[in-house]
Amino acid sequence: MTRLSVNINKIATIRNARGGNVPDVTLAAQKCEEFGAEGITVHPRPDERHIRYADVREIRPLIKTEFNIEGNPTVQSFVDLVMEVVPDQVTLVPDGHNAITSNAGWDTIANKELLTGLVKTFHSKGIRVSIFIDPIPEMAFGAAECGADRVELYTAAYAENYPKDPEKAIDPYLETAVAARDAGLGLNAGHDLSLENLAYFIRTIPWTDEVSIGHALISDALYMGLEKTIGAYLTEIRKK
């Protein structure tokens, strides 16, 4: 069964726009779990423009499901934070410091030495490691060579092309998902997944272990409410 991990970064963005502690991201994480989320994802960046390092430390002991921290591991402060709070999973994302959002996966072949060392570091704390990749089979095999436990497929292109041709949009993802499975890796997916395109993705790649969804889910919650929205996403995941 595919798990739904809710990325709460957008809630922190709203808080930071005004200052203070409204909305309360810690309470939001707890409510997401209460409403059925099977994991919480955060993506702290060095400029702390949304989730702050202090938020991560505060949220960690309260999580009852799974805690996933994603970010750029070339930033030492990120590595130190992960090693300090020991999440269930760390997702390695090569996002630039000035990027609005993640926009590419790792070249796991060119960065094999770097990624292998990072995987060993996080494994020393018993942390599951997922590497964020584009839908390219060779990148999945490369992630396995680095010792990763999972890959996360960067699904922006799928979401963009889905309305025009769902089958064509998912073809490279299916091919890469098969490669990941053949390499013995678990499979995550995330970026621009929504109520429109989620069910088709899971139905086509049913061995997906986890989807991490933030922007679309929090946006839908503005209209539908958080509890109803999480329920709607779980319904899409479980459609046959």
XYZ file of N, CA and C in Angstrom:
720
model
N 0.841 -1.197 0.000
C 0.000 0.000 0.000
C 0.877 1.248 0.000
N 0.625 2.122 -0.940
C 1.372 3.376 -1.016
C 0.998 4.285 0.153
N 2.027 4.844 0.786
C 1.814 5.739 1.921
C 1.772 7.192 1.442
N 0.950 7.990 2.109
C 0.869 9.426 1.829
C 1.655 10.187 2.892
N 2.721 10.856 2.464
C 3.477 11.737 3.342
C 3.151 13.178 2.954
N 2.688 13.950 3.904
C 2.299 15.331 3.629
C 3.478 16.263 3.893
N 3.840 17.019 2.866
C 4.900 18.022 2.998
C 4.269 19.308 3.537
N 4.726 19.757 4.697
C 4.100 20.904 5.360
C 4.860 22.212 5.143
N 5.765 22.244 4.175
C 6.515 23.468 3.913
C 5.630 24.675 3.628
N 4.563 24.479 2.844
C 3.718 25.607 2.465
C 3.026 26.223 3.680
N 2.760 25.419 4.678
C 2.165 25.961 5.903
C 3.157 26.890 6.577
N 4.421 26.500 6.580
C 5.452 27.361 7.157
C 5.646 28.630 6.336
N 5.470 28.537 5.021
C 5.593 29.718 4.167
C 4.552 30.773 4.548
N 3.328 30.323 4.793
C 2.268 31.247 5.207
C 2.615 31.880 6.546
N 3.082 31.073 7.476
C 3.477 31.611 8.787
C 4.565 32.660 8.646
N 5.573 32.350 7.861
C 6.721 33.241 7.751
C 6.375 34.555 7.063
N 5.332 34.535 6.219
C 4.940 35.755 5.515
C 4.431 36.821 6.479
N 3.926 36.389 7.618
C 3.333 37.321 8.579
C 4.163 37.474 9.844
N 4.971 36.452 10.146
C 5.677 36.445 11.418
C 4.811 35.785 12.485
N 5.369 35.597 13.655
C 4.613 34.931 14.711
C 4.537 33.437 14.490
N 3.486 32.818 14.987
C 3.373 31.359 14.911
C 2.002 30.924 14.423
N 1.424 31.689 13.511
C 0.132 31.342 12.914
C 0.302 31.293 11.397
N 0.007 30.142 10.774
C -0.393 28.870 11.378
C 0.770 28.157 12.057
N 0.447 27.327 13.013
C 1.418 26.590 13.812
C 1.801 25.312 13.048
N 3.032 25.245 12.563
C 3.421 24.094 11.742
C 3.507 22.811 12.561
N 3.839 22.929 13.823
C 3.891 21.738 14.669
C 2.496 21.153 14.846
N 1.529 22.016 15.125
C 0.139 21.567 15.240
C -0.345 21.016 13.900
N 0.052 21.651 12.807
C -0.353 21.172 11.484
C 0.151 19.758 11.236
N 1.397 19.484 11.604
C 1.945 18.136 11.432
C 1.131 17.120 12.221
N 0.783 17.474 13.451
C -0.002 16.565 14.281
C -1.399 16.345 13.694
N -2.000 17.420 13.186
C -3.334 17.308 12.613
C -3.316 16.476 11.336
N -2.270 16.630 10.532
C -2.162 15.815 9.321
C -2.168 14.332 9.676
N -1.416 13.961 10.682
C -1.408 12.566 11.127
C -2.777 12.154 11.664
N -3.367 13.036 12.458
C -4.686 12.744 13.027
C -5.717 12.506 11.924
N -5.574 13.222 10.814
C -6.534 13.128 9.715
C -6.205 12.006 8.733
N -5.146 11.246 9.002
C -4.877 10.066 8.202
C -3.571 10.037 7.447
N -2.804 11.123 7.456
C -1.508 11.096 6.775
C -0.630 10.013 7.386
N 0.134 9.343 6.519
C 0.968 8.228 6.973
C 2.434 8.618 7.079
N 2.699 9.911 6.975
C 4.047 10.431 7.123
C 4.019 11.943 7.017
N 5.077 12.573 7.517
C 5.251 14.015 7.423
C 6.605 14.275 6.767
N 6.599 15.153 5.763
C 7.820 15.545 5.072
C 8.103 17.018 5.321
N 9.379 17.331 5.533
C 9.828 18.722 5.605
C 11.057 18.874 4.725
N 11.232 20.076 4.203
C 12.390 20.355 3.343
C 13.021 21.667 3.806
N 13.851 21.602 4.836
C 14.498 22.825 5.321
C 15.592 23.288 4.367
N 15.581 24.565 4.042
C 16.632 25.143 3.215
C 17.487 26.075 4.068
N 18.716 26.339 3.629
C 19.624 27.157 4.445
C 19.070 28.533 4.792
N 18.269 29.135 3.882
C 17.729 30.470 4.175
C 16.472 30.412 5.041
N 15.990 29.196 5.345
C 14.834 28.978 6.225
C 13.619 29.788 5.788
N 13.400 29.857 4.470
C 12.278 30.657 3.988
C 10.926 29.992 4.221
N 10.945 28.742 4.568
C 9.695 28.097 4.996
C 9.981 27.283 6.263
N 10.173 25.976 6.162
C 10.497 25.195 7.356
C 11.860 25.627 7.897
N 11.918 25.862 9.190
C 13.160 26.260 9.847
C 13.777 25.053 10.550
N 15.062 25.145 10.771
C 15.731 24.061 11.484
C 15.102 23.847 12.855
N 14.699 24.930 13.503
C 14.060 24.816 14.817
C 12.738 24.065 14.720
N 12.011 24.255 13.612
C 10.757 23.513 13.414
C 11.033 22.013 13.362
N 12.078 21.650 12.638
C 12.413 20.229 12.482
C 12.685 19.614 13.852
N 13.428 20.322 14.668
C 13.747 19.806 16.009
C 12.484 19.694 16.876
N 11.576 20.625 16.698
C 10.351 20.608 17.506
C 9.388 19.523 17.046
N 9.313 19.328 15.730
C 8.358 18.373 15.177
C 8.789 16.927 15.414
N 10.080 16.661 15.324
C 10.565 15.283 15.322
C 10.000 14.411 16.440
N 10.056 14.821 17.705
C 9.588 13.900 18.752
C 8.075 13.710 18.784
N 7.341 14.498 18.018
C 5.886 14.421 18.030
C 5.323 13.516 16.942
N 6.169 13.145 15.970
C 5.699 12.361 14.841
C 5.458 10.909 15.260
N 4.267 10.416 14.940
C 3.885 9.052 15.306
C 3.916 8.110 14.097
N 3.999 8.662 12.902
C 4.020 7.823 11.696
C 5.461 7.741 11.199
N 5.767 8.397 10.076
C 7.138 8.444 9.562
C 7.538 9.885 9.310
N 8.776 10.184 9.614
C 9.299 11.534 9.413
C 10.354 11.491 8.321
N 10.134 12.292 7.275
C 11.035 12.347 6.129
C 11.592 13.765 6.022
N 12.899 13.884 6.055
C 13.553 15.173 5.844
C 14.222 15.134 4.480
N 13.886 16.104 3.625
C 14.533 16.169 2.325
C 15.321 17.468 2.207
N 16.384 17.417 1.412
C 17.188 18.614 1.241
C 18.508 18.304 0.570
N 19.290 19.353 0.398
C 20.566 19.254 -0.298
C 21.675 18.870 0.682
N 22.235 17.670 0.544
C 23.230 17.192 1.512
C 24.626 17.743 1.283
N 24.788 18.616 0.274
C 26.085 19.278 0.134
C 26.206 20.443 1.110
N 25.106 20.761 1.779
C 25.112 21.790 2.827
C 25.373 21.089 4.158
N 26.483 21.387 4.802
C 26.867 20.657 6.004
C 25.845 20.823 7.119
N 25.237 21.998 7.216
C 24.257 22.204 8.282
C 23.054 21.283 8.108
N 22.713 20.947 6.858
C 21.628 19.994 6.614
C 22.025 18.611 7.094
N 23.220 18.185 6.752
C 23.704 16.878 7.200
C 23.718 16.819 8.719
N 24.203 17.866 9.353
C 24.273 17.898 10.819
C 22.880 17.806 11.430
N 21.905 18.508 10.828
C 20.534 18.475 11.344
C 19.956 17.073 11.259
N 20.137 16.426 10.103
C 19.610 15.071 9.924
C 20.237 14.110 10.933
N 21.530 14.220 11.118
C 22.213 13.335 12.061
C 21.793 13.605 13.498
N 21.389 14.822 13.768
C 20.936 15.185 15.120
C 19.541 14.648 15.428
N 18.594 14.849 14.493
C 17.208 14.503 14.801
C 16.850 13.073 14.412
N 17.641 12.455 13.532
C 17.476 11.049 13.125
C 16.041 10.753 12.656
N 15.693 11.238 11.468
C 14.376 10.921 10.908
C 14.310 9.469 10.462
N 13.122 9.020 10.122
C 12.982 7.675 9.569
C 13.629 7.594 8.191
N 13.545 8.702 7.449
C 14.074 8.720 6.084
C 14.668 10.087 5.774
N 15.759 10.091 5.046
C 16.301 11.321 4.472
C 16.262 11.174 2.959
N 15.762 12.215 2.291
C 15.709 12.230 0.840
C 16.713 13.252 0.335
N 17.670 12.800 -0.443
C 18.759 13.656 -0.917
C 18.337 14.324 -2.220
N 18.284 15.667 -2.191
C 17.783 16.453 -3.318
C 18.842 17.483 -3.718
N 19.223 17.547 -4.995
C 20.286 18.470 -5.400
C 19.762 19.859 -5.753
N 18.904 20.435 -4.913
C 18.329 21.733 -5.246
C 19.337 22.859 -5.000
N 19.365 23.810 -5.916
C 20.232 24.962 -5.751
C 19.758 25.857 -4.630
N 20.667 26.605 -4.049
C 20.312 27.446 -2.903
C 19.261 28.490 -3.259
N 19.243 28.936 -4.501
C 18.301 29.974 -4.915
C 17.093 29.425 -5.658
N 16.974 28.116 -5.730
C 15.848 27.517 -6.446
C 14.545 27.761 -5.696
N 13.494 28.107 -6.432
C 12.193 28.293 -5.799
C 11.694 26.967 -5.243
N 11.906 25.906 -6.011
C 11.547 24.559 -5.579
C 12.488 23.591 -6.280
N 12.463 22.339 -5.880
C 13.332 21.340 -6.500
C 13.026 21.250 -7.985
N 14.066 21.192 -8.812
C 13.832 21.217 -10.253
C 14.658 20.210 -11.044
N 15.300 19.274 -10.376
C 16.076 18.243 -11.073
C 16.490 17.159 -10.093
N 16.727 15.978 -10.642
C 17.228 14.898 -9.822
C 18.745 14.784 -9.913
N 19.299 13.875 -9.129
C 20.741 13.641 -9.118
C 21.194 12.893 -10.361
N 22.387 13.199 -10.806
C 23.119 12.310 -11.697
C 23.875 11.369 -10.765
N 23.320 10.204 -10.559
C 23.878 9.284 -9.568
C 25.172 8.634 -10.034
N 25.438 8.729 -11.315
C 26.685 8.163 -11.846
C 27.823 9.157 -11.655
N 27.599 10.387 -12.072
C 28.645 11.415 -11.939
C 28.936 11.738 -10.478
N 27.937 11.572 -9.617
C 28.093 11.920 -8.202
C 28.176 10.690 -7.297
N 28.614 9.582 -7.869
C 28.626 8.325 -7.118
C 29.460 8.421 -5.839
N 30.645 8.982 -5.905
C 31.507 9.051 -4.722
C 30.863 9.879 -3.620
N 30.329 11.041 -3.979
C 29.664 11.903 -3.000
C 28.479 11.198 -2.361
N 27.607 10.638 -3.197
C 26.388 10.023 -2.695
C 26.674 8.769 -1.875
N 27.637 7.995 -2.285
C 27.998 6.788 -1.526
C 28.453 7.156 -0.124
N 29.255 8.194 -0.007
C 29.709 8.636 1.304
C 28.572 9.131 2.170
N 27.642 9.864 1.563
C 26.495 10.371 2.316
C 25.588 9.241 2.778
N 25.373 8.274 1.910
C 24.542 7.127 2.287
C 25.150 6.410 3.495
N 26.454 6.195 3.468
C 27.112 5.538 4.595
C 26.973 6.352 5.877
N 27.087 7.668 5.745
C 26.945 8.542 6.915
C 25.569 8.397 7.535
N 24.529 8.481 6.721
C 23.168 8.406 7.254
C 22.820 6.990 7.711
N 23.333 5.985 7.026
C 23.102 4.605 7.465
C 23.711 4.347 8.845
N 24.757 5.081 9.185
C 25.396 4.884 10.493
C 24.453 5.222 11.638
N 23.410 5.984 11.339
C 22.384 6.328 12.329
C 21.096 5.532 12.109
N 21.134 4.598 11.186
C 19.960 3.779 10.917
C 18.886 4.493 10.123
N 19.261 5.534 9.388
C 18.307 6.330 8.617
C 18.177 5.753 7.206
N 16.958 5.510 6.770
C 16.722 5.075 5.396
C 17.035 6.226 4.438
N 17.702 5.916 3.339
C 18.141 6.950 2.398
C 17.450 6.776 1.050
N 16.809 7.854 0.610
C 16.195 7.903 -0.713
C 16.896 8.982 -1.526
N 17.172 8.696 -2.783
C 17.838 9.649 -3.667
C 16.850 10.127 -4.730
N 16.723 11.414 -4.853
C 15.811 12.081 -5.780
C 16.387 12.012 -7.192
N 15.645 11.403 -8.127
C 16.175 11.228 -9.478
C 15.132 11.602 -10.536
N 15.628 11.948 -11.712
C 14.772 12.108 -12.882
C 14.373 10.721 -13.385
N 13.331 10.640 -14.222
C 12.879 9.333 -14.724
C 13.801 8.779 -15.804
N 14.967 8.353 -15.365
C 15.984 7.783 -16.245
C 16.457 6.483 -15.603
N 16.236 5.329 -16.227
C 16.582 4.049 -15.592
C 18.015 3.979 -15.078
N 18.962 4.544 -15.833
C 20.360 4.481 -15.424
C 20.589 5.176 -14.081
N 19.778 6.192 -13.789
C 19.927 6.899 -12.519
C 19.462 6.023 -11.356
N 18.476 5.168 -11.611
C 18.028 4.234 -10.577
C 19.104 3.198 -10.290
N 19.680 2.639 -11.346
C 20.754 1.673 -11.145
C 21.951 2.333 -10.453
N 22.220 3.588 -10.816
C 23.301 4.319 -10.163
C 23.047 4.533 -8.686
N 21.792 4.809 -8.319
C 21.440 4.989 -6.908
C 21.677 3.709 -6.126
N 21.360 2.580 -6.743
C 21.617 1.297 -6.085
C 23.108 1.101 -5.860
N 23.907 1.503 -6.850
C 25.363 1.392 -6.703
C 25.879 2.266 -5.562
N 25.164 3.334 -5.265
C 25.559 4.226 -4.162
C 25.149 3.670 -2.794
N 24.363 2.603 -2.787
C 23.935 2.002 -1.531
C 22.620 2.515 -1.005
N 21.889 3.305 -1.803
C 20.610 3.865 -1.355
C 19.587 2.761 -1.105
N 18.603 3.099 -0.302
C 17.501 2.173 -0.021
C 16.347 2.370 -1.002
N 16.138 3.627 -1.404
C 15.050 3.968 -2.301
C 15.497 5.073 -3.257
N 14.691 5.261 -4.294
C 14.778 6.476 -5.093
C 13.425 7.171 -5.024
N 13.456 8.484 -5.173
C 12.215 9.243 -5.330
C 12.189 9.807 -6.739
N 11.159 9.462 -7.490
C 11.019 9.954 -8.850
C 10.508 11.388 -8.836
N 11.207 12.258 -9.552
C 10.832 13.668 -9.681
C 9.720 13.758 -10.721
N 8.496 14.005 -10.270
C 7.313 13.818 -11.115
C 6.786 15.093 -11.768
N 7.573 16.160 -11.805
C 7.099 17.410 -12.416
C 6.721 17.218 -13.882
N 7.549 16.520 -14.644
C 7.261 16.325 -16.070
C 6.005 15.475 -16.257
N 5.833 14.490 -15.413
C 4.612 13.670 -15.470
C 3.384 14.543 -15.262
N 3.414 15.381 -14.234
C 2.265 16.235 -13.934
C 1.989 17.222 -15.063
N 3.038 17.740 -15.657
C 2.872 18.709 -16.741
C 2.250 18.077 -17.987
N 2.665 16.863 -18.289
C 2.235 16.223 -19.532
C 0.996 15.349 -19.381
N 0.615 15.053 -18.153
C -0.525 14.163 -17.911
C -1.813 14.621 -18.606
N -2.179 15.906 -18.537
C -3.453 16.300 -19.164
C -3.491 16.057 -20.667
N -2.351 16.089 -21.332
C -2.306 15.920 -22.782
C -2.305 14.452 -23.192
N -1.547 13.628 -22.473
C -1.416 12.222 -22.843
C -0.905 11.436 -21.644
N -1.788 10.939 -20.784
C -1.364 10.250 -19.558
C -0.405 9.094 -19.806
N -0.680 8.298 -20.839
C 0.161 7.131 -21.091
C 1.579 7.547 -21.484
N 1.676 8.526 -22.353
C 2.990 9.016 -22.757
C 3.704 9.689 -21.590
N 2.940 10.387 -20.769
C 3.529 11.094 -19.629
C 4.162 10.143 -18.630
N 3.550 8.988 -18.445
C 4.040 8.079 -17.404
C 5.047 7.065 -17.919
N 5.180 6.922 -19.222
C 6.068 5.897 -19.779
C 7.480 5.916 -19.181
N 8.184 7.063 -19.143
C 9.540 7.046 -18.590
C 9.562 6.756 -17.099
N 8.483 7.084 -16.413
C 8.401 6.804 -14.977
C 8.206 5.311 -14.732
N 7.375 4.696 -15.545
C 7.176 3.252 -15.427
C 8.479 2.514 -15.716
N 9.172 2.936 -16.761
C 10.441 2.293 -17.115
C 11.458 2.426 -15.984
N 11.529 3.607 -15.382
C 12.485 3.833 -14.297
C 12.053 3.113 -13.032
N 10.760 3.052 -12.788
C 10.253 2.329 -11.622
C 10.582 0.843 -11.716
N 10.465 0.284 -12.917
C 10.834 -1.120 -13.127
C 12.326 -1.306 -12.877
N 13.128 -0.354 -13.355
C 14.577 -0.436 -13.136
C 14.900 -0.390 -11.651
N 14.219 0.499 -10.926
C 14.446 0.601 -9.476
C 14.090 -0.707 -8.785
N 12.974 -1.292 -9.184
C 12.565 -2.569 -8.587
C 13.573 -3.662 -8.907
N 14.034 -3.700 -10.149
C 15.018 -4.702 -10.550
C 16.334 -4.526 -9.780
N 16.636 -3.274 -9.415
C 17.873 -2.986 -8.679
C 17.715 -3.219 -7.181
N 16.529 -3.623 -6.749
C 16.298 -3.898 -5.340
C 15.992 -2.671 -4.505
N 15.581 -1.596 -5.160
C 15.303 -0.348 -4.458
C 13.818 -0.188 -4.178
N 13.494 0.475 -3.061
C 12.147 0.944 -2.831
C 11.887 2.154 -3.711
N 10.612 2.543 -3.810
C 10.236 3.591 -4.756
C 9.330 4.628 -4.102
N 9.764 5.888 -4.158
C 8.952 7.027 -3.743
C 8.706 7.914 -4.953
N 7.779 8.848 -4.835
C 7.508 9.789 -5.922
C 7.013 11.093 -5.341
N 7.347 12.185 -6.020
C 6.863 13.465 -5.541
C 7.225 14.621 -6.442
N 6.396 15.610 -6.438
C 6.502 16.920 -7.074
C 5.337 17.098 -8.048
N 4.426 17.976 -7.689
C 3.261 18.327 -8.511
C 2.260 17.189 -8.672
N 2.360 16.164 -7.858
C 1.284 15.174 -7.822
C 0.057 15.834 -7.208
N -1.121 15.473 -7.719
C -2.343 16.162 -7.317
C -3.531 15.209 -7.381
N -4.706 15.709 -7.005
C -5.914 14.906 -7.098
C -6.230 14.546 -8.548
N -5.745 15.328 -9.492
C -5.995 15.068 -10.905
C -5.179 13.898 -11.430
N -3.926 13.795 -11.011
C -3.023 12.835 -11.671
C -2.526 11.705 -10.773
N -2.879 11.731 -9.506
C -2.306 10.787 -8.544
C -2.774 9.354 -8.760
N -4.076 9.160 -8.927
C -4.612 7.796 -9.027
C -4.016 7.045 -10.217
N -3.878 7.713 -11.340
C -3.323 7.060 -12.538
C -1.884 6.639 -12.295
N -1.124 7.485 -11.624
C 0.272 7.150 -11.330
C 0.356 5.892 -10.470
N -0.427 5.841 -9.406
C -0.380 4.697 -8.487
C -0.931 3.445 -9.154
N -1.962 3.607 -9.938
C -2.536 2.443 -10.631
C -1.542 1.844 -11.621
N -0.748 2.702 -12.262
C 0.224 2.231 -13.242
C 1.487 1.689 -12.577
N 1.861 2.276 -11.448
C 3.061 1.850 -10.717
C 2.650 1.513 -9.285
N 1.946 0.410 -9.091
C 1.355 0.113 -7.791
C 2.355 -0.247 -6.699
N 3.613 -0.491 -7.085
C 4.613 -0.801 -6.060
C 5.274 0.466 -5.503
N 4.727 1.623 -5.807
C 5.207 2.873 -5.213
C 5.026 2.802 -3.700
N 6.114 2.977 -2.962
C 6.048 2.884 -1.502
C 5.450 4.126 -0.862
N 5.761 5.302 -1.430
C 5.368 6.545 -0.767
C 5.272 7.669 -1.793
N 4.268 8.514 -1.610
C 4.213 9.775 -2.348
C 4.305 10.908 -1.332
N 5.102 11.897 -1.667
C 5.256 13.086 -0.822
C 4.588 14.249 -1.540
N 3.560 14.814 -0.928
C 2.755 15.840 -1.591
C 2.572 17.035 -0.664
N 2.876 18.202 -1.186
C 2.757 19.406 -0.381
C 1.948 20.493 -1.042
N 2.482 21.076 -2.118
C 1.882 22.272 -2.705
C 0.417 22.065 -3.086
N 0.144 21.021 -3.858
C -1.228 20.790 -4.314
C -2.149 20.475 -3.141
N -1.674 19.651 -2.229
C -2.515 19.247 -1.097
C -2.857 20.438 -0.208
N -1.876 21.255 0.129
C -2.146 22.408 0.986
C -3.025 23.414 0.253
N -2.828 23.548 -1.063
C -3.687 24.442 -1.848
C -5.126 23.945 -1.845
N -5.326 22.646 -2.052
C -6.675 22.081 -2.009
C -7.318 22.280 -0.647
N -6.507 22.223 0.394
C -7.038 22.372 1.754
C -7.605 23.765 2.001
N -7.172 24.763 1.256
C -7.739 26.107 1.386
C -9.221 26.106 1.029
N -9.603 25.234 0.104
C -10.988 25.168 -0.339
C -11.786 24.074 0.385
N -11.125 22.970 0.660
C -11.825 21.792 1.148
C -11.658 21.549 2.635
N -10.637 22.165 3.240
C -10.294 21.854 4.619
C -9.266 20.739 4.662
N -8.394 20.761 5.666
C -7.277 19.825 5.716
C -7.731 18.382 5.878
N -8.675 18.141 6.756
C -9.112 16.767 6.992
C -9.743 16.157 5.744
N -10.642 16.894 5.101
C -11.307 16.386 3.910
C -10.300 16.190 2.777
N -9.328 17.093 2.670
C -8.338 17.000 1.599
C -7.453 15.778 1.760
N -6.957 15.528 2.967
C -6.138 14.335 3.192
C -6.939 13.079 2.880
N -8.210 13.066 3.271
C -9.066 11.936 2.939
C -9.214 11.744 1.441
N -9.318 12.861 0.704
C -9.461 12.781 -0.748
C -8.201 12.217 -1.396
N -7.033 12.614 -0.906
C -5.780 12.092 -1.460
C -5.627 10.605 -1.141
N -5.999 10.199 0.043
C -5.938 8.777 0.381
C -6.883 7.963 -0.502
N -8.041 8.529 -0.802
C -8.986 7.858 -1.698
C -8.377 7.666 -3.085
N -7.707 8.707 -3.599
C -7.073 8.595 -4.916
C -5.979 7.522 -4.926
N -5.209 7.475 -3.847
C -4.135 6.480 -3.761
C -4.694 5.064 -3.784
N -5.839 4.878 -3.161
C -6.386 3.531 -2.988
C -7.347 3.114 -4.088
N -7.541 3.965 -5.093
C -8.398 3.585 -6.205
C -7.789 2.412 -6.964
N -8.638 1.525 -7.430
C -8.178 0.368 -8.201
C -8.397 0.615 -9.692
